Coordinates of C-alpha atoms in Angstrom, one line a residue:
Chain M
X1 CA -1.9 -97.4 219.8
X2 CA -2.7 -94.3 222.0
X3 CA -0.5 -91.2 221.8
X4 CA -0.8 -90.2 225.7
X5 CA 2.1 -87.9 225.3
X6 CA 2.2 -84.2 226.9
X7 CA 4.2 -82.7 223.7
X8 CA 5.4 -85.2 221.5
X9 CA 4.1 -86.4 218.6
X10 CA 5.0 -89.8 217.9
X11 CA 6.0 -91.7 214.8
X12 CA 5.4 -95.5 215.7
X13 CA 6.6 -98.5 214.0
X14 CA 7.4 -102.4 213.9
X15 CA 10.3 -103.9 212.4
X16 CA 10.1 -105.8 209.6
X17 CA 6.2 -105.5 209.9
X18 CA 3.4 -103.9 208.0
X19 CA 0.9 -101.6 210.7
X20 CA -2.8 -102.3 208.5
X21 CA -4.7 -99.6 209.8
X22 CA -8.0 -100.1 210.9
X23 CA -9.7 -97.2 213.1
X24 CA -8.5 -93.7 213.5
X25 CA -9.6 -92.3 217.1
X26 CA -13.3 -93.9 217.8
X27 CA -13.5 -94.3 213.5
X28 CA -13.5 -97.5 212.1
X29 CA -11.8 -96.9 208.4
X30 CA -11.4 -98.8 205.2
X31 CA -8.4 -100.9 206.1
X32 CA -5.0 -99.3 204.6
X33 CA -1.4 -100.2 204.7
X34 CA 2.0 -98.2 206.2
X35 CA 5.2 -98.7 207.8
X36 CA 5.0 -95.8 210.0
X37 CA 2.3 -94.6 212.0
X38 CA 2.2 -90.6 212.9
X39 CA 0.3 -89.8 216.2
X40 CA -0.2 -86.5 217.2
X41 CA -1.5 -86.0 220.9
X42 CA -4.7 -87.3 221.7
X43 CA -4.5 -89.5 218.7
X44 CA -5.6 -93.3 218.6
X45 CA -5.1 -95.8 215.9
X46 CA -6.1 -99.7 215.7
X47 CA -3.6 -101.3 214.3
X48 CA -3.8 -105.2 212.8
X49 CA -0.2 -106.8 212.0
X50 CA 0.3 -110.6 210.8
X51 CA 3.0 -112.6 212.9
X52 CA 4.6 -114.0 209.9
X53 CA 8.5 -115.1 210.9
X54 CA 9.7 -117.9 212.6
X55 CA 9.0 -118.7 215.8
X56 CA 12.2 -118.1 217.2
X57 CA 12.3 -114.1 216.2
X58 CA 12.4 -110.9 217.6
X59 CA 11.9 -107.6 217.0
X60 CA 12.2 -103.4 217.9
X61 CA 9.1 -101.8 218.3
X62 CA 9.5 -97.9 218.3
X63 CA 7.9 -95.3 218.8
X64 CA 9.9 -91.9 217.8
X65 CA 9.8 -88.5 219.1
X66 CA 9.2 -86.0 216.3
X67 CA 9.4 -81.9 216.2
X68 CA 9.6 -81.7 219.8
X69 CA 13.3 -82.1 221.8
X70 CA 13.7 -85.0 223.9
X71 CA 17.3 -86.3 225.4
X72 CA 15.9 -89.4 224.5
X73 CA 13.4 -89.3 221.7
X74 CA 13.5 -93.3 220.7
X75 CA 11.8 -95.7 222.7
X76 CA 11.9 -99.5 222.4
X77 CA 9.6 -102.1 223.2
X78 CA 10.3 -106.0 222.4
X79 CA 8.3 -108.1 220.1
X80 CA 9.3 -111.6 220.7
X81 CA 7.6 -114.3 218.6
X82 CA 6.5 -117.5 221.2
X83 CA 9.2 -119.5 221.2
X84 CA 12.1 -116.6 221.0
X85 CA 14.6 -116.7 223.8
X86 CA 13.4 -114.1 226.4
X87 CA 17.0 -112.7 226.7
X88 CA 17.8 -112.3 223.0
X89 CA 18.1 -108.6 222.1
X90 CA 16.5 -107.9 218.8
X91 CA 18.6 -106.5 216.1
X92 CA 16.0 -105.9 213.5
X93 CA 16.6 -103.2 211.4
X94 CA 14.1 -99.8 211.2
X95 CA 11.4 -99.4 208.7
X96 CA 13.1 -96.3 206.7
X97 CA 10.8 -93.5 206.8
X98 CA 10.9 -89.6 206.9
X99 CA 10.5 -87.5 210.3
X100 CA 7.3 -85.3 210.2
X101 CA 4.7 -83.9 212.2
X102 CA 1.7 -84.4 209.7
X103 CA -0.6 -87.7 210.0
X104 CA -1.1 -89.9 207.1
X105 CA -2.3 -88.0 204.3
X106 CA -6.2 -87.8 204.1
X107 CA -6.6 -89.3 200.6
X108 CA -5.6 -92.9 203.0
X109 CA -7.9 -92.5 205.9
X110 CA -11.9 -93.2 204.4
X111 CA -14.4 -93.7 206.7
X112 CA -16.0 -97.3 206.6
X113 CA -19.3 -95.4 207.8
X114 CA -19.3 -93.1 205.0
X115 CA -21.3 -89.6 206.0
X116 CA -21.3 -86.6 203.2
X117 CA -20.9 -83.7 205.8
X118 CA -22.7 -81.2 202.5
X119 CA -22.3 -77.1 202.5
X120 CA -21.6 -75.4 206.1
X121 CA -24.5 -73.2 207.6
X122 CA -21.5 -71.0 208.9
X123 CA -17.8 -70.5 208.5
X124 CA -15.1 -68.8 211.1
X125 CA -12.0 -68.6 211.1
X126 CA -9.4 -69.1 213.5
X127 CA -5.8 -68.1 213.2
X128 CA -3.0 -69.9 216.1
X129 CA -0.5 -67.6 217.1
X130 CA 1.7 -67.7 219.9
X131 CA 3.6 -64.8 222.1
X132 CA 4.9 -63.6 224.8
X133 CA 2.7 -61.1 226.8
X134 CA 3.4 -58.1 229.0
X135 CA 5.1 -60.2 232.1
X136 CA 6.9 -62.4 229.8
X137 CA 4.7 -65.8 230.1
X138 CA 4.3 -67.2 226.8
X139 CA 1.2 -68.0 225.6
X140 CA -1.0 -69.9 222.9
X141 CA -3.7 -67.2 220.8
X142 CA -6.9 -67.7 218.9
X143 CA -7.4 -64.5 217.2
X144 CA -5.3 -63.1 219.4
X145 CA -7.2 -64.3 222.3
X146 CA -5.4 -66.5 224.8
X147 CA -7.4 -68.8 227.1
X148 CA -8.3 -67.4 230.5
X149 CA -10.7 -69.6 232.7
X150 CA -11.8 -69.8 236.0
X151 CA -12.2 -72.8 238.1
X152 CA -15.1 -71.1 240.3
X153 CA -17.1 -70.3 237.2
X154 CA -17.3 -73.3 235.0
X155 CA -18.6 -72.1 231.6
X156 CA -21.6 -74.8 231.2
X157 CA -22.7 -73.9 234.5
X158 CA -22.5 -70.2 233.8
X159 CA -24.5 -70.8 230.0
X160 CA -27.1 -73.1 232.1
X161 CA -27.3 -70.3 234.7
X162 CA -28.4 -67.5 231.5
X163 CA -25.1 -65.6 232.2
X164 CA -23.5 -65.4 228.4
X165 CA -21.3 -61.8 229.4
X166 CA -18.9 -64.5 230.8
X167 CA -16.3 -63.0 233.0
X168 CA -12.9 -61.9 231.6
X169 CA -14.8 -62.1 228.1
X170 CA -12.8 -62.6 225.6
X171 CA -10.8 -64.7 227.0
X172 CA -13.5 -68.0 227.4
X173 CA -12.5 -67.5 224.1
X174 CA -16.2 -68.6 223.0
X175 CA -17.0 -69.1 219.3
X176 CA -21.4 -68.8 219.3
X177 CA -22.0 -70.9 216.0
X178 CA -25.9 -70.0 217.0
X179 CA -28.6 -71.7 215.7
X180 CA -26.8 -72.8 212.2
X181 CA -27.2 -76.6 211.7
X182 CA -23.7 -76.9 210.8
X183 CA -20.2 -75.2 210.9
X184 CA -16.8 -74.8 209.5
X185 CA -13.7 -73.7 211.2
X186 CA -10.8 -72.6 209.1
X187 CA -7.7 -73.0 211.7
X188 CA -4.6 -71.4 210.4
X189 CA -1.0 -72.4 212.2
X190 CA 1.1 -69.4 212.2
X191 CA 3.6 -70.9 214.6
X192 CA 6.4 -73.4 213.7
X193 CA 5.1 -76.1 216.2
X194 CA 2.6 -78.8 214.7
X195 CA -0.9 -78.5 216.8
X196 CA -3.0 -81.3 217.5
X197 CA -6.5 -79.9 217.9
X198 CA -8.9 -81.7 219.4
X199 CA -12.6 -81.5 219.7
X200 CA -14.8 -82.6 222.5
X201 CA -17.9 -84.5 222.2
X202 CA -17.8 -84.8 218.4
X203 CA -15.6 -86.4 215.2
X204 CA -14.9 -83.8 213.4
X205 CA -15.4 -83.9 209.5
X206 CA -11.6 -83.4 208.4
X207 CA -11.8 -81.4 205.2
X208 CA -8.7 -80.2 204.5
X209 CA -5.2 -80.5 205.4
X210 CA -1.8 -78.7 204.4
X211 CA 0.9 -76.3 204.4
X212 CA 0.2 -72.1 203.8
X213 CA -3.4 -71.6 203.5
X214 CA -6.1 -73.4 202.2
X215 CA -6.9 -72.0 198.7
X216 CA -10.9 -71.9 199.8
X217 CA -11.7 -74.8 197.7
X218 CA -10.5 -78.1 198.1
X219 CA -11.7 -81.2 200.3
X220 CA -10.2 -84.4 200.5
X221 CA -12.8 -87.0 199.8
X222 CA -15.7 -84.8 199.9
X223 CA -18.2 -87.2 199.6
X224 CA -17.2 -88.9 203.0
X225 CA -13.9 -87.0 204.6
X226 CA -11.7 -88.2 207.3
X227 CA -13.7 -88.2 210.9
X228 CA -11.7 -88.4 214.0
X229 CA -11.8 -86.2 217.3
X230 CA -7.6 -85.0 217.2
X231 CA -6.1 -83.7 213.6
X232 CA -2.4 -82.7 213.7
X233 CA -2.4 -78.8 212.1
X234 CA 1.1 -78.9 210.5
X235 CA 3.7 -75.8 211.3
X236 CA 2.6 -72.7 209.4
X237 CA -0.2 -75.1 207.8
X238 CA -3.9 -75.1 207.8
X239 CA -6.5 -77.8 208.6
X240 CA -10.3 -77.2 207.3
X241 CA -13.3 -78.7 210.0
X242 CA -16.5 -79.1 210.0
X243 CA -19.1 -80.4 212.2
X244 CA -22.6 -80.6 212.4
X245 CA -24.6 -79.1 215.3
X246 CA -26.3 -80.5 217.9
X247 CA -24.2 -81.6 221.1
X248 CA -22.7 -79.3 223.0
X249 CA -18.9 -79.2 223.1
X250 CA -16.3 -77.0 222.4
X251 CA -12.9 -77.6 221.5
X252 CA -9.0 -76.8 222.3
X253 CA -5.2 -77.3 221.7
X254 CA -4.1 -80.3 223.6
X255 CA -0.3 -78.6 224.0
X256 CA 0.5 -78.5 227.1
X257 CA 0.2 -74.5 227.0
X258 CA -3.0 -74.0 224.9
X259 CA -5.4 -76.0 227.2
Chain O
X1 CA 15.6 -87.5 214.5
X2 CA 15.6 -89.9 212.1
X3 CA 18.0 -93.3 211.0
X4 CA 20.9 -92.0 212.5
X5 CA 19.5 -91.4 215.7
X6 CA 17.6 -94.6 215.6
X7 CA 20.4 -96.7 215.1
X8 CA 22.6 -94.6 217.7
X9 CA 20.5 -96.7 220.4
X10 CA 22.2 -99.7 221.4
X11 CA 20.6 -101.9 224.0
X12 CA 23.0 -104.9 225.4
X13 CA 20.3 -106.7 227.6
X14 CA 16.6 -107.2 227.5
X15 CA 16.8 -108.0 231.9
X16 CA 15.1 -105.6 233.5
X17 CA 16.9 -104.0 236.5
X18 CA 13.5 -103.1 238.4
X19 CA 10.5 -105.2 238.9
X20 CA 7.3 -104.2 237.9
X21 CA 6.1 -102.8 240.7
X22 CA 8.9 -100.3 241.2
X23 CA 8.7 -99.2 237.5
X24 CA 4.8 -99.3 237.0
X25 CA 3.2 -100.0 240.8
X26 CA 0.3 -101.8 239.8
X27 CA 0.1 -101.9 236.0
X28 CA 0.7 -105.3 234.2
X29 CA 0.9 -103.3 230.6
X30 CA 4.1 -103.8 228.8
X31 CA 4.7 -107.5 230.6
X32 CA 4.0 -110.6 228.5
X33 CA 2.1 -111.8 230.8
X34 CA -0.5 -108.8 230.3
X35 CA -4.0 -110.1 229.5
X36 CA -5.2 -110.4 225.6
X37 CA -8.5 -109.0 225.2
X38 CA -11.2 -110.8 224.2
X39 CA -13.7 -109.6 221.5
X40 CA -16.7 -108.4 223.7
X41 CA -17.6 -108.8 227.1
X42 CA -20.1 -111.7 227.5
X43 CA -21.5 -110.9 231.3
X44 CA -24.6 -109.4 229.9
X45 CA -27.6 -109.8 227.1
X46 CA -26.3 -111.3 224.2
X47 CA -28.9 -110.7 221.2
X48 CA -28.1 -111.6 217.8
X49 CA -24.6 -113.1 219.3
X50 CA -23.7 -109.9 220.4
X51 CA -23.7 -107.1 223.3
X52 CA -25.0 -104.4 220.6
X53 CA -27.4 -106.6 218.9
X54 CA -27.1 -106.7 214.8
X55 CA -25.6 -103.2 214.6
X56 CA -22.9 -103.4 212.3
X57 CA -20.0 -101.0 211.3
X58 CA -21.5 -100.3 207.6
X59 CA -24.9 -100.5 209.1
X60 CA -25.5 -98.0 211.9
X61 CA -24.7 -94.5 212.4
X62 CA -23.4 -94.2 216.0
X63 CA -23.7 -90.3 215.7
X64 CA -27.6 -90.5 216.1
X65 CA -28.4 -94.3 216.4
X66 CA -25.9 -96.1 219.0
X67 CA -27.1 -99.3 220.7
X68 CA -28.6 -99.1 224.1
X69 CA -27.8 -102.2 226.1
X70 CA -28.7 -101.4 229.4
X71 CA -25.7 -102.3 230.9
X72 CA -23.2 -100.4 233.3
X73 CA -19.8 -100.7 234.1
X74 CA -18.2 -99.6 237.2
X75 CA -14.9 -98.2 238.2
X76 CA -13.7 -97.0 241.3
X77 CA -10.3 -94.5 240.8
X78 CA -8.6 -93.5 243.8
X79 CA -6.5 -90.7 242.3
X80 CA -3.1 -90.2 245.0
X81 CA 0.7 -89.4 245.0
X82 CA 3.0 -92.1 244.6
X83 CA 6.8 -92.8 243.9
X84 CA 7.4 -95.3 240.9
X85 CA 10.6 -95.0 238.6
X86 CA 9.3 -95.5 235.3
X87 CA 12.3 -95.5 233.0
X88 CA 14.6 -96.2 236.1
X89 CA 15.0 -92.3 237.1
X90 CA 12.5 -92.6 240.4
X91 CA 9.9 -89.4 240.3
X92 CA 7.2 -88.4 242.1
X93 CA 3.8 -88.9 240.2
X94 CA 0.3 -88.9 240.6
X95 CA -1.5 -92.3 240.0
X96 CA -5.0 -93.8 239.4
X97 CA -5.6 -97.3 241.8
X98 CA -1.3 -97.0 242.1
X99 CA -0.9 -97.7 238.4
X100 CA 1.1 -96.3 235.7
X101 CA -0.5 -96.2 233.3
X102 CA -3.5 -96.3 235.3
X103 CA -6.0 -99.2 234.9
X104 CA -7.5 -99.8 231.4
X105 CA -11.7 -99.2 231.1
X106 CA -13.6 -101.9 229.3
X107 CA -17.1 -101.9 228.1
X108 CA -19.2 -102.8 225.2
X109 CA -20.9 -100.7 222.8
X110 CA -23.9 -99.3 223.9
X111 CA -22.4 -99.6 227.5
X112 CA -23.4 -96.8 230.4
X113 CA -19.5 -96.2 232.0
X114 CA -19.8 -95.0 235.5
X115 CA -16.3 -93.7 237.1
X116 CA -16.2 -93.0 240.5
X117 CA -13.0 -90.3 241.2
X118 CA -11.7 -90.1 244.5
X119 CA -9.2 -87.0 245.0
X120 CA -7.0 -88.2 247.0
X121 CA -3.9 -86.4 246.0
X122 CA -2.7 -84.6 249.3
X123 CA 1.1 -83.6 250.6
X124 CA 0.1 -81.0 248.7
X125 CA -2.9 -81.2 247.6
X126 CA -4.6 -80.4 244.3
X127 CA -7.7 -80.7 242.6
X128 CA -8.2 -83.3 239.6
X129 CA -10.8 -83.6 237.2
X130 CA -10.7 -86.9 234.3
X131 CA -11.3 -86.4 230.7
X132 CA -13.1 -89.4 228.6
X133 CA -11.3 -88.2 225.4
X134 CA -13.7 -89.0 222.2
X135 CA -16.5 -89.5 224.2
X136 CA -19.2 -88.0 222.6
X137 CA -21.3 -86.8 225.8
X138 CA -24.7 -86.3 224.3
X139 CA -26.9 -84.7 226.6
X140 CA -23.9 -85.7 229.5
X141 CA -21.3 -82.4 229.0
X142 CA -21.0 -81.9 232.3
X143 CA -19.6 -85.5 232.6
X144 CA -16.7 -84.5 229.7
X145 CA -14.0 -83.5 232.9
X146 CA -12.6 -80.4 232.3
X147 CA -12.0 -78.0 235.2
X148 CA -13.4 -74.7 234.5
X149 CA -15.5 -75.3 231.5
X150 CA -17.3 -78.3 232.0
X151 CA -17.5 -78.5 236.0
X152 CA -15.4 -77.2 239.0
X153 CA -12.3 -79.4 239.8
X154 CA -12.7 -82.0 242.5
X155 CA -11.4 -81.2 245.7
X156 CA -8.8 -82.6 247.5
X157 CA -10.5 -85.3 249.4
X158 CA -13.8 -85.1 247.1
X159 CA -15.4 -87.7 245.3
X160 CA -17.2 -87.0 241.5
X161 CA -18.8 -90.0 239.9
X162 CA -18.8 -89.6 236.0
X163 CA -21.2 -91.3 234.1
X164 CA -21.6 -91.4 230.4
X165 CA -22.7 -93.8 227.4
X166 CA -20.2 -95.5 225.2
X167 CA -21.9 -94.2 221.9
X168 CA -18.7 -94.8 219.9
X169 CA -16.8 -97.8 219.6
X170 CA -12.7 -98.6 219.7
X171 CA -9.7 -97.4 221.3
X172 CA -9.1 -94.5 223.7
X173 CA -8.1 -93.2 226.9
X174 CA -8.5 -90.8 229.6
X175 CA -6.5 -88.1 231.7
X176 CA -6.8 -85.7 234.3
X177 CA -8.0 -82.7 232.8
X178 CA -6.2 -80.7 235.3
X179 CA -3.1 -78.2 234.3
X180 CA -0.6 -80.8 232.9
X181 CA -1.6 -83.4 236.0
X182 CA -2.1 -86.1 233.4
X183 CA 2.2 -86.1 232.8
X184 CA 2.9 -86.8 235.9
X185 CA 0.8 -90.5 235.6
X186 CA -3.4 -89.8 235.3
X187 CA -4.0 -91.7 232.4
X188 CA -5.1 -95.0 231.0
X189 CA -6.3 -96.7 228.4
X190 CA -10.4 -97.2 227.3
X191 CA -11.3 -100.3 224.9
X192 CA -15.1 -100.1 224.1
X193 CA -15.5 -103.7 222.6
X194 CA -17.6 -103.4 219.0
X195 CA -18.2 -104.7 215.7
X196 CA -15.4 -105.3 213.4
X197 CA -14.5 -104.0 210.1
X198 CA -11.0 -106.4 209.7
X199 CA -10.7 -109.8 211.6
X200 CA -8.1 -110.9 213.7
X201 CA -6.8 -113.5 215.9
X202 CA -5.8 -112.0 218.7
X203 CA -6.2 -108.3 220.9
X204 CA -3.1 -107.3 222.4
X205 CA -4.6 -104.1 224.4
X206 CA -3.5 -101.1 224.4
X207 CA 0.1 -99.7 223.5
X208 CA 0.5 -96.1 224.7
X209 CA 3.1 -93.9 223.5
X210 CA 4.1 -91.0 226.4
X211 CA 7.4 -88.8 227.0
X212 CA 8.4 -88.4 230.1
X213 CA 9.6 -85.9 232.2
X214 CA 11.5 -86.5 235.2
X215 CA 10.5 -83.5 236.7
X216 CA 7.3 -83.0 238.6
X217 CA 4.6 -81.6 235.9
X218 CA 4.6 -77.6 237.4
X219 CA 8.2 -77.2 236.7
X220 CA 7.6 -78.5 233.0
X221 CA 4.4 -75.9 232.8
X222 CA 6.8 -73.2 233.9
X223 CA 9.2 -74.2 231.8
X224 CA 6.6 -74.0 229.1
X225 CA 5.4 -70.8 229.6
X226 CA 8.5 -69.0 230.9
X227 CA 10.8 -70.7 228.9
X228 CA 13.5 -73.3 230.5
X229 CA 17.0 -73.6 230.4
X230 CA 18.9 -73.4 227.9
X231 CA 16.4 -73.1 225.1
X232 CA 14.1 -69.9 224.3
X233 CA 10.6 -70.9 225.0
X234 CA 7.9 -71.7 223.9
X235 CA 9.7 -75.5 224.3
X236 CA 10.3 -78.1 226.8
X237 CA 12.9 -81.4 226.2
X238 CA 11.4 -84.5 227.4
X239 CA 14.1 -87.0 229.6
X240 CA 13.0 -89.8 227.7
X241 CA 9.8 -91.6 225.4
X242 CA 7.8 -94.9 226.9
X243 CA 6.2 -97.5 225.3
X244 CA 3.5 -98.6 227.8
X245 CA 5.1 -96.5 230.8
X246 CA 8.2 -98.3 230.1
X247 CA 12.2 -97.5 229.0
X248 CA 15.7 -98.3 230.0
X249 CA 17.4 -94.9 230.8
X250 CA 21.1 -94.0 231.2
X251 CA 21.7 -93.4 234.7
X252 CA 25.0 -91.6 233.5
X253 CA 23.5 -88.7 231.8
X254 CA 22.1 -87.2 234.2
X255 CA 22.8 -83.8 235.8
X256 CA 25.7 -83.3 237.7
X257 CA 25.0 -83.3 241.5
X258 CA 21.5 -84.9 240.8
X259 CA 21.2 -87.6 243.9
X260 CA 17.8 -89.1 242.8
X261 CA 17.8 -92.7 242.8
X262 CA 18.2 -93.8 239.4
X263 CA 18.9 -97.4 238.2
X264 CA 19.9 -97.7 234.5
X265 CA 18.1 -100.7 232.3
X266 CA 14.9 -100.9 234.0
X267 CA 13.3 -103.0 231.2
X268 CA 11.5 -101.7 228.1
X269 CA 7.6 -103.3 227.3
X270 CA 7.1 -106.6 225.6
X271 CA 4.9 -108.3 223.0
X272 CA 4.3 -111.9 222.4
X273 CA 3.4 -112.9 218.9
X274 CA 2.1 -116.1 217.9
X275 CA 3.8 -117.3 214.2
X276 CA 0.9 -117.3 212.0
X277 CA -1.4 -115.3 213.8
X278 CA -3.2 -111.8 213.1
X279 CA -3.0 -109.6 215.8
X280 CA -4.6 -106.4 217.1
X281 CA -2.5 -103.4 218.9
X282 CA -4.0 -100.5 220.8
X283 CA -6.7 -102.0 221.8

């Protein structure tokens, strides 16, 4: 199940069906169990159910449009065991669960690869704000930076070319983790909307994940955290990443206004 | 939104009111006669039973040690305008190969993936650029497809060819890189086949979850950024949420005045299950 959407974050379900959980973006996992499936943008999750009714039934598959508005935020799809009548509309009932823009809590989603991602070479921190600037467009900040790029001057060309001023510096917005091995990225959410952050080129080792600020300490699993290329920050939340150096990449918002 | 709204939808009939092609051009996802995907490809080197040899999920680290089979797969995406009506209400969109969602990549771990884009998007025209989300690009970045960092968009009547390794394994997908181009239709699905860590009987491909927008993608950017009626920005309201690029709409509720063609109950996606059997979703 692929969350393709441009601002939604999706909360996806089967009727009457347990989702076992399997992979979480290109991760394999140590299989768990849910009823509802939370997606942010960018997000990907294998999903293994057992057809275990009768022949003859059907059933609502949903996917539901969470803290973002939509005139029509629930969309249907029809599961229809073999033999079910083609024109029989289902009338399952919904899994109950609570609407929320945070994926499954970390403590669930263990690596079946397990990797111990150890003490960062280097920590930064970024804080998301957004605002509106001077001419009234309103935009997505890191550090107070918003994105500025330049179609002409792609930013690997210009770094294979030796030219590091970059023009309209700051706003490549361009975090040098130099020569360190490995990095951390505190990312703080100081907006109400839930960011999915994505990261090219790498998993990212999910360390931490919650509301406020991260109290400097804690990882989830540290002996082999969550990996997976999008993690949904929650509103006014914080989400703890680290990576280990190595490829080049970089990494972004994937809302439509913080590309 | 939560029970009440869920329960607030009532569907009266599973016919749908537009064939395929007028609702997804060339796309079979979300019919039940889509293909089921098999476990691996099997038109190549086999060692050990499988394309990636005896790698295993527990026993290789595809960070530093992915397999290497020597294979390539080719694609060919001519990237163009086109007019389908995906939940009914018809838009104007921008398709790969006339597909919504837009054809779904296969290959096997360890597979090279070579993508040849054709820009064809004219009437105005545009430049495009497609990202292989997850991919992990070593010593390929410039293949990753994003316009302004990673190379320069591809010009209306261009061609880029992408190539790059399929180091990971699973479920994924790719979009136009472009502004917000991918909303308006570049995107599909990517299955690179692998070992498994839970058996099952049978892949049902992928199931991808989009809103839609029923206007064309600028107007949703500038609502983004300068705010659209009636709310304060930064926020946009989707017309309505797909399940494989499909949804019935109400043809009722939309604006006064507004002439587009719009025909309500296009048909939603559907899923066969087999009583007894385990099957796979997303990929």
């Amino acid at each position: 199940v692929i969350n393709s959407a441009a601002d939604a974050t999706q909360q996806f379900s089967i009727d009457g069906h347990i989702l076992t959980i399997i992979a979480n973006d290109f991760v394999p996992i140590v299989p768990y169990n849910t009823t509802v499936l939370t997606l942010g943008i960018g997000q990907r999750s294998d999903i293994i159910v057992t057809a275990n009714y009768t022949s003859n039934s059907t059933f609502w598959m949903r996917s539901n449009i969470t803290c973002s508005t939509s005139l029509n935020p629930n969309a249907l799809a029809v599961v229809m065991y073999d033999k079910a009548s083609t024109s029989a509309v289902p009338t399952s009932i919904p899994q109950a669960y609570t609407p929320g823009c945070n994926n499954d809590p970390l403590a669930s989603t263990v690596p079946a690869y397990p990797i111990n991602p150890g003490t960062p070479a280097t920590t930064q921190t970024i804080n998301i704000t957004v605002a509106q600037n001077s001419t009234g467009s309103w935009l997505w900040y890191m550090n107070g930076s918003s994105f500025r790029s330049d179609y002409n001057d792609p930013t690997l060309l210009l770094a294979k070319a030796g030219n590091t001023s970059y023009p309209y510096s700051p706003q490549f917005n361009i975090y040098n983790t130099g020569t360190n091995s490995s990095y951390r990225f505190i990312v703080n959410n100081l907006t109400p909307a839930p960011h999915p952050l994505h990261f090219h080129g790498h998993n990212m080792f999910v360390l931490a994940v919650g509301s406020g600020t991260w109290d400097g300490k804690t990882i989830v699993n540290p002996n082999n955290p969550q990996r997976r290329d999008v993690q949904l920050v929650p509103p006014f939340g914080y989400m703890v990443w680290q990576a280990n150096a190595g490829e080049s990449s970089y990494n972004h918002s994937t809302t439509t206004t913080a590309n | 939104m939560g029970l009440l709204g869920k329960l607030l939808n009532v569907v009266t009939t599973l016919n749908a009111a537009l064939p395929q092609s007028k609702t997804n051009g060339a796309s079979q996802l979300g019919l039940v006669s889509a293909p089921v995907l098999p476990n691996f490809m099997t038109n190549n080197p086999l060692p050990n039973g499988y394309p990636w040899g005896s790698d295993t999920v527990t026993n290789t680290n595809p960070y530093r040690n992915s397999p290497n089979t020597g294979v390539t797969r080719y694609y060919t995406f001519n990237v163009s305008r086109g007019v389908l009506s995906p939940d009914g209400y018809q838009k104007q969109m921008i398709l790969v190969n006339g597909a919504y969602p837009g054809p779904t990549i296969e290959a096997n771990w360890g597979d090279t993936i070579q993508v040849t884009v054709q820009n064809n998007i004219q009437s105005p025209a545009e430049g495009t650029a497609i990202h292989w989300h997850g991919f992990l690009q070593h010593n390929s970045q410039w293949m990753d497809g994003v316009p302004a960092f990673s190379q320069c968009p591809i010009a209306p009547g261009k061609t880029f060819t992408y190539s790059f390794k399929a180091e990971l394994y699973g479920t994924s997908w790719y979009h136009a890189h472009y502004s917000a181009q991918y909303s308006d239709g570049v995107q599909g699905a990517m299955v690179i086949y692998g070992p498994k860590n839970r058996d099952y009987d049978i892949d049902l491909g992928p199931v991808m979850l989009s809103d839609l927008y029923h206007v064309p993608y600028l107007q949703t950017v500038n609502y983004t950024v300068m705010g659209g009626p009636p709310r304060p920005p930064p926020n946009i309201t989707s017309d309505n949420n797909l399940i494989n690029g499909k949804m019935d709409f109400n043809c009722s509720t939309v604006a006064p005045g507004d002439k587009t063609p719009c025909v309500s109950n296009a048909g939603m996606s559907e899923f066969k299950f087999t009583t007894g059997k385990v099957r796979k979703l997303m990929s």
